[in-house]
């Protein structure tokens, strides 16, 4: 029999998904070179990672940008940087995803202006702005403005794109970070759909989009999801997403065309599920997670980007990204996956899984809507507390071994890895000169532009922000005048204010019965008594712009359960603010959490500040993604302990914090 005539086979292979790697570092020119190499290797879409100053609306020479410039993405401070980023890349032929949330309008305006300069019209541009601001308040921390102002910016982008950029996905609801922050599949689906409802309601009610065009809005709305290693459950989750999205858009917004109601999503598989211990195991994790979003044709992702095997160690090299791209290409082009219809059609197991997830997620969605919607659920702290509690339960299951993580809590015996052998450069290194060069460049840009035009553009932006006018025209005028990222965001900060989200710690319960916790509590009480204090006091600090607070929050919860009084003021603090809090609160220990790679700048700044304040005796510990040689530098600078993802047993970490306090105070 002709192979093509086998029963159940499609008459033609399904088309492959858009293949991306998440890329950006150092400078616009360096990232441009990386984009060109990746496209030459067969990558079919671009996914731009912006650095934390850009994501949070600061220029490279701002105080909070110290140590963060070019580290987890590319710095884009103005139109010149965007020109350099896409130099020689025809934007009309690209499908570009930009992970840029609070300043999404600004970066889209920069992107569209560069395309116009290349000779294209905005109407031909295809891609996505990831601008789900709700999940920033809950997990990732790169928000700037309060929820209502942020939703207004999103609605303005949607209304603008509907007319000027019909091929662009102007909003991307992101459940990816909800899973990393602890969400169960039910919570991930329910909370993400509650966010989608908030965005669609904002667009519907803003007065800029006719009711009859809501189907067009829904059609251009996309999602960005996380795929974990439980890939059968992930298949069911994606099918459940599709069922509920179809129901919501039909019943709540009156969209009658089934094609417009289709659930459209891209995916990155679970980066925070990758392990520092035995990192070679991350390869099979990535492959299994990719299968979860590709096996089911009816719920298949239309864009996939995979992390690299060594992301738990630091910044991946181009070769590591190539390895992840080749995984996608082998599945799409060598295997027969795309030759068949949906593999799960008629499966009783899959149907039952999907039905259970749909019912649970619908309950979560209704609960949030009864609270007044997702914004109210953010402001009251309900969503954040739910995620912190879920993550605490997940961590507890891993600590007691009921959730197995190979190489971490089981099968830990290992041969030395040639991938991370002594002397091997297992990660990409960012030149420290990048930050200084970027600061000089942005000052030169400001000096060479028309200052009067800049002032006029910013004045218009602020005036429009104080009204109900769509802010995209004023933003485009700012781009053309040479306004910088920090100036655009700063102008809107003056009108909208800046938002600090709830930490979610207040109502979080202990993570199950831990037999070791009682002994640690006894040590905490005894040490406080020896010091003549009522309770030991721990300050948990997040210096710089790193908003990934999951680890800090879990340490705070476990330390509090062990009897510490925990002071945690949230994310995005300067070294001066952390030092001031440590002195004012008279703490016994400072714990700093840094996952962005800026530890060699952020941590010494805190140590120097404590010495200047007369508290050089106060012990400091650090946790984060910290390479071994950087850990040596931190210890040499005065850090008492360095913890990395390898230290997964939180009760043991808290016990070690007690030891640090005893050592610092000369207690045996």
Short mmCIF file of C-alpha atoms in Angstrom, two decimals, residues 173 175 189 192-193 196 218-219 221-225 237-246 249 258-266 298-302:
data_model
loop_
_atom_site.label_atom_id
_atom_site.label_comp_id
_atom_site.label_asym_id
_atom_site.label_seq_id
_atom_site.Cartn_x
_atom_site.Cartn_y
_atom_site.Cartn_z
CA UNK A 173 -3.22 36.89 27.57
CA UNK A 175 -1.03 32.20 31.65
CA UNK A 189 -7.24 28.31 32.92
CA UNK A 192 -6.25 33.56 32.52
CA UNK A 193 -9.80 33.58 31.19
CA UNK A 196 -9.29 37.88 29.04
CA UNK A 218 -11.72 38.28 19.59
CA UNK A 219 -10.18 36.91 16.40
CA UNK A 221 -6.71 38.01 20.65
CA UNK A 222 -4.09 35.41 21.47
CA UNK A 223 -2.82 33.57 24.53
CA UNK A 224 0.65 32.62 25.71
CA UNK A 225 0.71 29.49 27.85
CA UNK A 237 -5.59 21.75 29.70
CA UNK A 238 -5.26 23.18 26.21
CA UNK A 239 -8.43 21.44 25.04
CA UNK A 240 -10.24 22.82 28.12
CA UNK A 241 -9.00 26.32 27.28
CA UNK A 242 -10.56 25.97 23.83
CA UNK A 243 -13.90 24.75 25.16
CA UNK A 244 -14.28 27.62 27.63
CA UNK A 245 -13.00 30.32 25.25
CA UNK A 246 -15.54 29.27 22.65
CA UNK A 249 -16.85 34.59 23.38
CA UNK A 258 -16.74 29.84 14.97
CA UNK A 259 -13.50 30.81 13.19
CA UNK A 260 -13.34 34.05 15.15
CA UNK A 261 -13.90 32.12 18.40
CA UNK A 262 -10.99 29.76 17.82
CA UNK A 263 -8.56 29.60 20.75
CA UNK A 264 -5.22 30.86 19.38
CA UNK A 265 -2.10 30.45 21.44
CA UNK A 266 1.64 30.32 21.47
CA UNK A 298 -7.40 20.32 17.57
CA UNK A 299 -5.56 22.10 20.39
CA UNK A 300 -2.13 22.53 18.81
CA UNK A 301 -0.07 25.65 19.46
CA UNK A 302 0.48 27.87 16.44
#
